[in-house]
N, CA, C and O atoms as a Tinker XYZ file with bonds, in Angstrom:
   320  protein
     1  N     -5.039000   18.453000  -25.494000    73     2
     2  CA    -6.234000   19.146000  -25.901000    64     1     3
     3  C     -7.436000   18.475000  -25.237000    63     2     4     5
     4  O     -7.306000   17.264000  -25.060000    81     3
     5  N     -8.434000   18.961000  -24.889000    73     3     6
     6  CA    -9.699000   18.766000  -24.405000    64     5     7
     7  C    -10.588000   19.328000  -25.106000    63     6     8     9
     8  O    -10.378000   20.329000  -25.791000    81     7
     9  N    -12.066000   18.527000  -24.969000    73     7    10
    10  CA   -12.982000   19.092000  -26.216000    64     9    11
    11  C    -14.404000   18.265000  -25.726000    63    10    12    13
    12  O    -14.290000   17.055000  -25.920000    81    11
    13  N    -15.306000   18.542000  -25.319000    73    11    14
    14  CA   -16.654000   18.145000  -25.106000    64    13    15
    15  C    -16.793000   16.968000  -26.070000    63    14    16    17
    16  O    -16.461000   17.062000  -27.252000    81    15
    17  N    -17.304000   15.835000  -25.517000    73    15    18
    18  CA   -18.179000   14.717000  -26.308000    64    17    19
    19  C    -19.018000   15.187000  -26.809000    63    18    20    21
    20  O    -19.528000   14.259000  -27.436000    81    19
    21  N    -19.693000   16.243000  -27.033000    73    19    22
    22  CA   -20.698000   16.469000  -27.899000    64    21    23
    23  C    -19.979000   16.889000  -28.876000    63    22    24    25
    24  O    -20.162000   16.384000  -29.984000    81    23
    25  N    -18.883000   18.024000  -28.680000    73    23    26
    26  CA   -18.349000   19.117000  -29.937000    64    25    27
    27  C    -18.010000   17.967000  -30.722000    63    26    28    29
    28  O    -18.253000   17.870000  -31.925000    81    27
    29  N    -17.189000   16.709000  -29.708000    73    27    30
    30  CA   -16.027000   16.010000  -30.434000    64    29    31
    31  C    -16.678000   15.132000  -31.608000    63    30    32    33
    32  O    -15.993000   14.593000  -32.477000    81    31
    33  N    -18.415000   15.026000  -31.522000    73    31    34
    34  CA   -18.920000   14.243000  -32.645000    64    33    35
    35  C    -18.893000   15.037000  -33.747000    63    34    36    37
    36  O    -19.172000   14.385000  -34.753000    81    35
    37  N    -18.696000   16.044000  -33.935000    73    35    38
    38  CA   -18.850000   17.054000  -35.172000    64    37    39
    39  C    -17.293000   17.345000  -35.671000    63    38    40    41
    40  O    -17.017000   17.946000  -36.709000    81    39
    41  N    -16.616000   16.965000  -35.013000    73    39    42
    42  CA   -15.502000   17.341000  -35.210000    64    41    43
    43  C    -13.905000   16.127000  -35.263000    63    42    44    45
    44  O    -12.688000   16.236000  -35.118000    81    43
    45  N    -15.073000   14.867000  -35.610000    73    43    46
    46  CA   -14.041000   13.765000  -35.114000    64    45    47
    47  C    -13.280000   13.047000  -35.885000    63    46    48    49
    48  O    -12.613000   12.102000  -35.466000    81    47
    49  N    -13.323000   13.623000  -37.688000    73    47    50
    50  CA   -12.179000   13.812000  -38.315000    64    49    51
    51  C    -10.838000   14.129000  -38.219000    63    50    52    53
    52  O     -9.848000   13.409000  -38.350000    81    51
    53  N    -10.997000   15.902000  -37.848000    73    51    54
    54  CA   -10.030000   16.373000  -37.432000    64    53    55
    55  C     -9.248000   15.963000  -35.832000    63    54    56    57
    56  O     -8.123000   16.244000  -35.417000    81    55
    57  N    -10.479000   15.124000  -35.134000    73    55    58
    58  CA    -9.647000   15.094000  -33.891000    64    57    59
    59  C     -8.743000   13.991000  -33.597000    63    58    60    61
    60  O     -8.000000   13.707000  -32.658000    81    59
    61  N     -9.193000   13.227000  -35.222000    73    59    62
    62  CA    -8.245000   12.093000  -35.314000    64    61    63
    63  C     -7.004000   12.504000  -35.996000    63    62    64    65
    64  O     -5.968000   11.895000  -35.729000    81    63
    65  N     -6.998000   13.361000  -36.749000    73    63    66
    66  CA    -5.532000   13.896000  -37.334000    64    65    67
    67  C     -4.878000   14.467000  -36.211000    63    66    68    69
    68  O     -3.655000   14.368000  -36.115000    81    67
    69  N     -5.917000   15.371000  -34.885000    73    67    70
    70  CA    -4.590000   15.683000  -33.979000    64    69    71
    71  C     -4.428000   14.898000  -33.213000    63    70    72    73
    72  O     -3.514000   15.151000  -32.429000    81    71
    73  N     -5.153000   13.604000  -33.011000    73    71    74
    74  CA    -4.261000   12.557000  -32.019000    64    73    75
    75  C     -3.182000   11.953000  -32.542000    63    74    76    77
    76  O     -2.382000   11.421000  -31.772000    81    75
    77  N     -2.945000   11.924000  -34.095000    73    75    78
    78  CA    -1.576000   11.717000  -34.135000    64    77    79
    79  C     -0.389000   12.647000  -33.796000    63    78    80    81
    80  O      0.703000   12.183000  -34.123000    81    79
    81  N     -0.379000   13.505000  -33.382000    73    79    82
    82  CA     0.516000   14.319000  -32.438000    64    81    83
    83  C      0.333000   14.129000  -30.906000    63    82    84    85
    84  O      1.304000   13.632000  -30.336000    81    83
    85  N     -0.748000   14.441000  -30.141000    73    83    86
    86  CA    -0.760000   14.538000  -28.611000    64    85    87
    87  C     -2.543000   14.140000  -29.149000    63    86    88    89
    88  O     -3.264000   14.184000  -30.146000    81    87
    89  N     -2.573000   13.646000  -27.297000    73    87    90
    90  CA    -3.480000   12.898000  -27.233000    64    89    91
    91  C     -4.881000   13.719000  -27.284000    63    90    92    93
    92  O     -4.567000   14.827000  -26.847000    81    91
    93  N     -6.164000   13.741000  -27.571000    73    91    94
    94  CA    -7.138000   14.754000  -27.606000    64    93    95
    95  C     -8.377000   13.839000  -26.031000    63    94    96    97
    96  O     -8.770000   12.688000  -26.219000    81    95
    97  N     -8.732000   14.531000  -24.820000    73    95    98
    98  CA    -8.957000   14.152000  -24.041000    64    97    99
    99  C    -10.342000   14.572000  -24.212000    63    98   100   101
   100  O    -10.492000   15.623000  -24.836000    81    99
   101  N    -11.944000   13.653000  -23.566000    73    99   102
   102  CA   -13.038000   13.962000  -24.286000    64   101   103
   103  C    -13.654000   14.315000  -23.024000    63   102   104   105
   104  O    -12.990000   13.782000  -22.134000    81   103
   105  N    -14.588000   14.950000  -22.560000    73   103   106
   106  CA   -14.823000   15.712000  -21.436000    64   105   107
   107  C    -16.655000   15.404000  -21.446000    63   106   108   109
   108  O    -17.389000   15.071000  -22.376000    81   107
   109  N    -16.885000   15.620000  -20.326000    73   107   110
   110  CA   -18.460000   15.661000  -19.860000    64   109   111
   111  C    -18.434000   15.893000  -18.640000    63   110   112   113
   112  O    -17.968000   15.167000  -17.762000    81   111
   113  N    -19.138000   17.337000  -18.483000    73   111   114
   114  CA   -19.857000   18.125000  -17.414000    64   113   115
   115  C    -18.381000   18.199000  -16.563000    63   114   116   117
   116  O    -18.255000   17.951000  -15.364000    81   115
   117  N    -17.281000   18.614000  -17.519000    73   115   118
   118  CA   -15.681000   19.045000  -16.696000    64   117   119
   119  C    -15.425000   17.850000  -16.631000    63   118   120   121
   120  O    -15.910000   17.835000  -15.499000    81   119
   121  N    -15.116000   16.817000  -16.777000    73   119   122
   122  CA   -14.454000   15.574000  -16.611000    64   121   123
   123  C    -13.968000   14.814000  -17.928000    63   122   124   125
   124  O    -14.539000   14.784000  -19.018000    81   123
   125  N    -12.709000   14.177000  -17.535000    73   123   126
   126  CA   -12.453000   13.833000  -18.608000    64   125   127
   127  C    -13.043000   12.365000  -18.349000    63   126   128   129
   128  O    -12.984000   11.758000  -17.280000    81   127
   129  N    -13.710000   11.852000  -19.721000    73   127   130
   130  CA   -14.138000   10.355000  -19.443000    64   129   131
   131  C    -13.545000    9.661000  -20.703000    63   130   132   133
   132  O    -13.766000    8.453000  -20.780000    81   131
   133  N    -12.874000   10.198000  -21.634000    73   131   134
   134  CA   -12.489000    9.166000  -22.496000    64   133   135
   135  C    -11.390000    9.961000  -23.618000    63   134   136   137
   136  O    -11.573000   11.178000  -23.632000    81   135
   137  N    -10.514000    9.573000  -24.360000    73   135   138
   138  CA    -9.537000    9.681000  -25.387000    64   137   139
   139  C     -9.263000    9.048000  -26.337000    63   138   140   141
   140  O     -9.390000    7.829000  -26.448000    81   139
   141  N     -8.643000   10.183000  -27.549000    73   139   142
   142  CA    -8.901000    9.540000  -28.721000    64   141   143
   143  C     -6.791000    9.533000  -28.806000    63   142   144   145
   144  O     -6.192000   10.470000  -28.278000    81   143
   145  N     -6.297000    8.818000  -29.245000    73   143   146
   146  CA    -4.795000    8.530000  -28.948000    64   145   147
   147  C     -4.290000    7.694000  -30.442000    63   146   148   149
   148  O     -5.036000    6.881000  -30.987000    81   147
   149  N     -3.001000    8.022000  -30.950000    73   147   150
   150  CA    -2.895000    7.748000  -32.223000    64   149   151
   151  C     -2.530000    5.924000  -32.036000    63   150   152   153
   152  O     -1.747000    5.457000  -31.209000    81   151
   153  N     -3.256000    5.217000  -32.945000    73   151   154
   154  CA    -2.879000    3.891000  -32.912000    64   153   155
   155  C     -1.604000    3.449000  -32.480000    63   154   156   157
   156  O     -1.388000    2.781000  -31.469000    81   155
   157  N     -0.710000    3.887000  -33.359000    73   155   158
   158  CA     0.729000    3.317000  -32.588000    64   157   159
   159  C      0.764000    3.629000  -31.163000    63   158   160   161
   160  O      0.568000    2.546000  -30.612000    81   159
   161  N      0.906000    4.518000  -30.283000    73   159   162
   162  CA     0.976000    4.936000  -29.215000    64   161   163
   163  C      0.384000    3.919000  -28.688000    63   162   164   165
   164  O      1.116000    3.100000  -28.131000    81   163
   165  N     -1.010000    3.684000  -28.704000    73   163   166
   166  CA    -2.177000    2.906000  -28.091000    64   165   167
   167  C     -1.026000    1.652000  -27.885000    63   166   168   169
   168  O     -0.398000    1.569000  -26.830000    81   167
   169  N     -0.859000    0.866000  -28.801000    73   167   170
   170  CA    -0.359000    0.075000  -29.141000    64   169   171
   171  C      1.289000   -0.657000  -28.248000    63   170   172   173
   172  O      1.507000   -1.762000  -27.752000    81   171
   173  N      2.229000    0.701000  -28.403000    73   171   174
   174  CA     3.038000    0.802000  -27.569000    64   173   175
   175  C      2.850000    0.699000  -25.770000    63   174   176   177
   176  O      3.489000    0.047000  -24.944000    81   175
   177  N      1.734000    1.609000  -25.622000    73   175   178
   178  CA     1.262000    1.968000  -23.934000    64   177   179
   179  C      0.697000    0.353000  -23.760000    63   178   180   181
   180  O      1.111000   -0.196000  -22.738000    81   179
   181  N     -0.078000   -0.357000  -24.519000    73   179   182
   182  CA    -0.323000   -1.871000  -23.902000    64   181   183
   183  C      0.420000   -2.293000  -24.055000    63   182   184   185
   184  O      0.519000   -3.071000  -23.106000    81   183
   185  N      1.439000   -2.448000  -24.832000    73   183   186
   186  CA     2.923000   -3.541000  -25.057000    64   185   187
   187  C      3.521000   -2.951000  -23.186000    63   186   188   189
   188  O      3.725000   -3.706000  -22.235000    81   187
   189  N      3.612000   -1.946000  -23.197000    73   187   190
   190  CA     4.696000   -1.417000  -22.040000    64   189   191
   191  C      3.464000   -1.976000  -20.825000    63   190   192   193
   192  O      3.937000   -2.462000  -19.797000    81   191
   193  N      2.266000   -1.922000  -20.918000    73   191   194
   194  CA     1.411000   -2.230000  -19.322000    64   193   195
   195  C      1.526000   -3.789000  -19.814000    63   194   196   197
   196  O      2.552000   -4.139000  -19.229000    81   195
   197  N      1.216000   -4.558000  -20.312000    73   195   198
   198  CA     1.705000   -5.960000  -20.405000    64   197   199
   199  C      3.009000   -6.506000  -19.809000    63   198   200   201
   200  O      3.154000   -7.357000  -18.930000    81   199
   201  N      3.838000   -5.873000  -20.438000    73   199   202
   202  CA     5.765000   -6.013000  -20.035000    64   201   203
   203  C      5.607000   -5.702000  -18.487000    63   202   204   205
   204  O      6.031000   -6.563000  -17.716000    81   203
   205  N      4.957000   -4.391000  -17.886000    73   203   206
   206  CA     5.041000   -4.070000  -16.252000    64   205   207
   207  C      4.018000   -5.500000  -16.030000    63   206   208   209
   208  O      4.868000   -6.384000  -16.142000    81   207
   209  N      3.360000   -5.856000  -15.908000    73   207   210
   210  CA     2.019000   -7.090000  -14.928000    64   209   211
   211  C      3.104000   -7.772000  -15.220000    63   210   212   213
   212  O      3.606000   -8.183000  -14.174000    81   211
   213  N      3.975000   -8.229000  -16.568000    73   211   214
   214  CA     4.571000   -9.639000  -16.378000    64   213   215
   215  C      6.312000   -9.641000  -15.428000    63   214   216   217
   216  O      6.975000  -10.661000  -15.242000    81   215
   217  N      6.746000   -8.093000  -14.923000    73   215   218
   218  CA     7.240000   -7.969000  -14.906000    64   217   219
   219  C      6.667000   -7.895000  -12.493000    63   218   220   221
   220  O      7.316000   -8.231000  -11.503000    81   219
   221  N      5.901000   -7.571000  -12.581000    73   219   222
   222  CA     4.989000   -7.255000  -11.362000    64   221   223
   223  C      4.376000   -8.770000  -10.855000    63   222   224   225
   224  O      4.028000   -9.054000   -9.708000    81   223
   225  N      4.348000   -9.706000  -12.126000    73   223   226
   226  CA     3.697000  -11.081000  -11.511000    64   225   227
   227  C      5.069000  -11.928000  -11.265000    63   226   228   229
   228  O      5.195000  -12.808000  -10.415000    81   227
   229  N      6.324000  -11.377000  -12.409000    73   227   230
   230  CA     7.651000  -12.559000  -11.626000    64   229   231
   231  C      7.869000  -11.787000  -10.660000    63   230   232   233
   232  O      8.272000  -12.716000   -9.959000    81   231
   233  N      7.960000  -10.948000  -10.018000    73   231   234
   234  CA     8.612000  -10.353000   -8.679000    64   233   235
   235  C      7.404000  -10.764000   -7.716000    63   234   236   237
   236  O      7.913000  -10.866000   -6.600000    81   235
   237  N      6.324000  -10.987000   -7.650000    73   235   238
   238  CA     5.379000  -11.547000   -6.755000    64   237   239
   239  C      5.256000  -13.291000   -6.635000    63   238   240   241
   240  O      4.758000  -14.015000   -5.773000    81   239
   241  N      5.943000  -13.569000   -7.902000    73   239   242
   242  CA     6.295000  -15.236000   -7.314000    64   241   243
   243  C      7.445000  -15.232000   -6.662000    63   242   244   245
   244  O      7.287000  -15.925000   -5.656000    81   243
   245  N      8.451000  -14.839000   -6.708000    73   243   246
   246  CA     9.576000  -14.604000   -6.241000    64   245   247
   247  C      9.697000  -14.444000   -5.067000    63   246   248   249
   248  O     10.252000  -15.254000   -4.325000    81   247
   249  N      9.247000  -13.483000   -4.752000    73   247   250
   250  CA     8.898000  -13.051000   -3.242000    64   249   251
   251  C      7.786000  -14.081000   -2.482000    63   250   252   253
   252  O      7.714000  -14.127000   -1.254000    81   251
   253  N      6.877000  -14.949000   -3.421000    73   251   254
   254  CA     6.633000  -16.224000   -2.619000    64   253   255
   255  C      7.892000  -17.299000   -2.547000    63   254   256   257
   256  O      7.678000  -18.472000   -2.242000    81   255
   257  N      8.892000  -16.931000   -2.775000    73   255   258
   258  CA     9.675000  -18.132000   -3.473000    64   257   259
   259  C      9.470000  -19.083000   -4.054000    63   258   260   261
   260  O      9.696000  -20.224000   -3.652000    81   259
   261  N      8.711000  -18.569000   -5.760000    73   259   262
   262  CA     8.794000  -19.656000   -6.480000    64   261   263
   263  C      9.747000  -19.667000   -7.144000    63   262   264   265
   264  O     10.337000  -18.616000   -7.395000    81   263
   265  N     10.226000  -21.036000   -7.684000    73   263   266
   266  CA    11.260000  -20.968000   -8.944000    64   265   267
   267  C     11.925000  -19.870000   -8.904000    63   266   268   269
   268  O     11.351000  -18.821000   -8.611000    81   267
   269  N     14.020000  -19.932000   -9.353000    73   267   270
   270  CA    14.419000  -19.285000   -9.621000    64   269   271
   271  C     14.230000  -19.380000  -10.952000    63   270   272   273
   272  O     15.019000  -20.240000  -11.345000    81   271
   273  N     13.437000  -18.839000  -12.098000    73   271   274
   274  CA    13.765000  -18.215000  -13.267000    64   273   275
   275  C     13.774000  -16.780000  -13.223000    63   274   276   277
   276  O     13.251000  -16.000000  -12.427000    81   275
   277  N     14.539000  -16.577000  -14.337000    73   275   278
   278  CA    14.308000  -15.103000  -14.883000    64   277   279
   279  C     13.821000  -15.530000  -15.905000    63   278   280   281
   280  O     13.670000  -16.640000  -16.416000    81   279
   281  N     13.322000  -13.334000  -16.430000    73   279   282
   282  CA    12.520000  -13.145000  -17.096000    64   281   283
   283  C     12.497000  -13.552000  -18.093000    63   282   284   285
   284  O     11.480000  -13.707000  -18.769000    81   283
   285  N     13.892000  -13.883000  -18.489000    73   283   286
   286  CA    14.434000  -14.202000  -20.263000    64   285   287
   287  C     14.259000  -15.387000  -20.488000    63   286   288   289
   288  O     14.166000  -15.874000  -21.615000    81   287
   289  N     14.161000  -16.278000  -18.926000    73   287   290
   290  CA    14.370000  -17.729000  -19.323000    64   289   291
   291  C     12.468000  -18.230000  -19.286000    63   290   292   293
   292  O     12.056000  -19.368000  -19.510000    81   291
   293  N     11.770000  -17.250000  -19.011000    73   291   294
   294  CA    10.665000  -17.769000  -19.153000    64   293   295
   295  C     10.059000  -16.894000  -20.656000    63   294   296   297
   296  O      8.967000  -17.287000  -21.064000    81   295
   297  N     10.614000  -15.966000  -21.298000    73   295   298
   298  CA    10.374000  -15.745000  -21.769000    64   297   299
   299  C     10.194000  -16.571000  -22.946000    63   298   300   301
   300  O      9.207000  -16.703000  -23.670000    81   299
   301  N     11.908000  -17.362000  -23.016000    73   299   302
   302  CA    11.972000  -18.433000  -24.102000    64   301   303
   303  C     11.010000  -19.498000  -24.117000    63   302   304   305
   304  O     10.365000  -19.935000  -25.070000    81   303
   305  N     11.019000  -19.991000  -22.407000    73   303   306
   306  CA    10.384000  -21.081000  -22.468000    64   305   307
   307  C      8.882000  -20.909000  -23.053000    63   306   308   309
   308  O      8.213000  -21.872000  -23.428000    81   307
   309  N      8.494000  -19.748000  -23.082000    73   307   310
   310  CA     6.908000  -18.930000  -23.576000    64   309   311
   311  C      7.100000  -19.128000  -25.036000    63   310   312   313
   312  O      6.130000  -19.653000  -25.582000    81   311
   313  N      8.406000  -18.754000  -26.039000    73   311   314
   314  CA     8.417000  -18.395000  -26.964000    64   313   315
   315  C      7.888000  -17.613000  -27.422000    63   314   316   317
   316  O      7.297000  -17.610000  -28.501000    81   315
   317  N      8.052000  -16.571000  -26.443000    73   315   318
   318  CA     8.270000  -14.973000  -26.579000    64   317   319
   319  C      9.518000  -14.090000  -26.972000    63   318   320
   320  O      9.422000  -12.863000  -27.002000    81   319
């Protein structure tokens, strides 16, 4: 769904009940510039972009050849 930043101030009760289904996308002059997205989701999508960088920074030491660890064994050593 899409909906003007202006409408979306009058209406930003309800646009929080439908971001818990699908995401509600906020628009100015045709563009989308911002979203309202149900907490868990939010929540999940940074857990998963965290997991990719840490997953994007061991394959870029690697390929410098640092250290053989894996992910699991630095994970522990993190106490993660």
């Amino acid at each position: 769904m899409e909906i003007t930043a202006t409408k979306a101030r009058d209406q930003l009760g309800r646009l929080i009940d439908r971001a818990h289904s699908e995401p509600v996308y906020l628009t100015r002059h045709n563009r989308r510039v911002g979203a309202i997205v149900d907490a868990d989701t939010l929540d999940r999508l940074m857990a998963a972009a965290e997991e990719l960088a840490d997953i994007a920074a061991y394959d870029a030491a690697k390929a410098e050849g640092g250290g053989g660890v894996t992910l699991d064994e630095l994970r522990r050593e993190l106490g993660l």
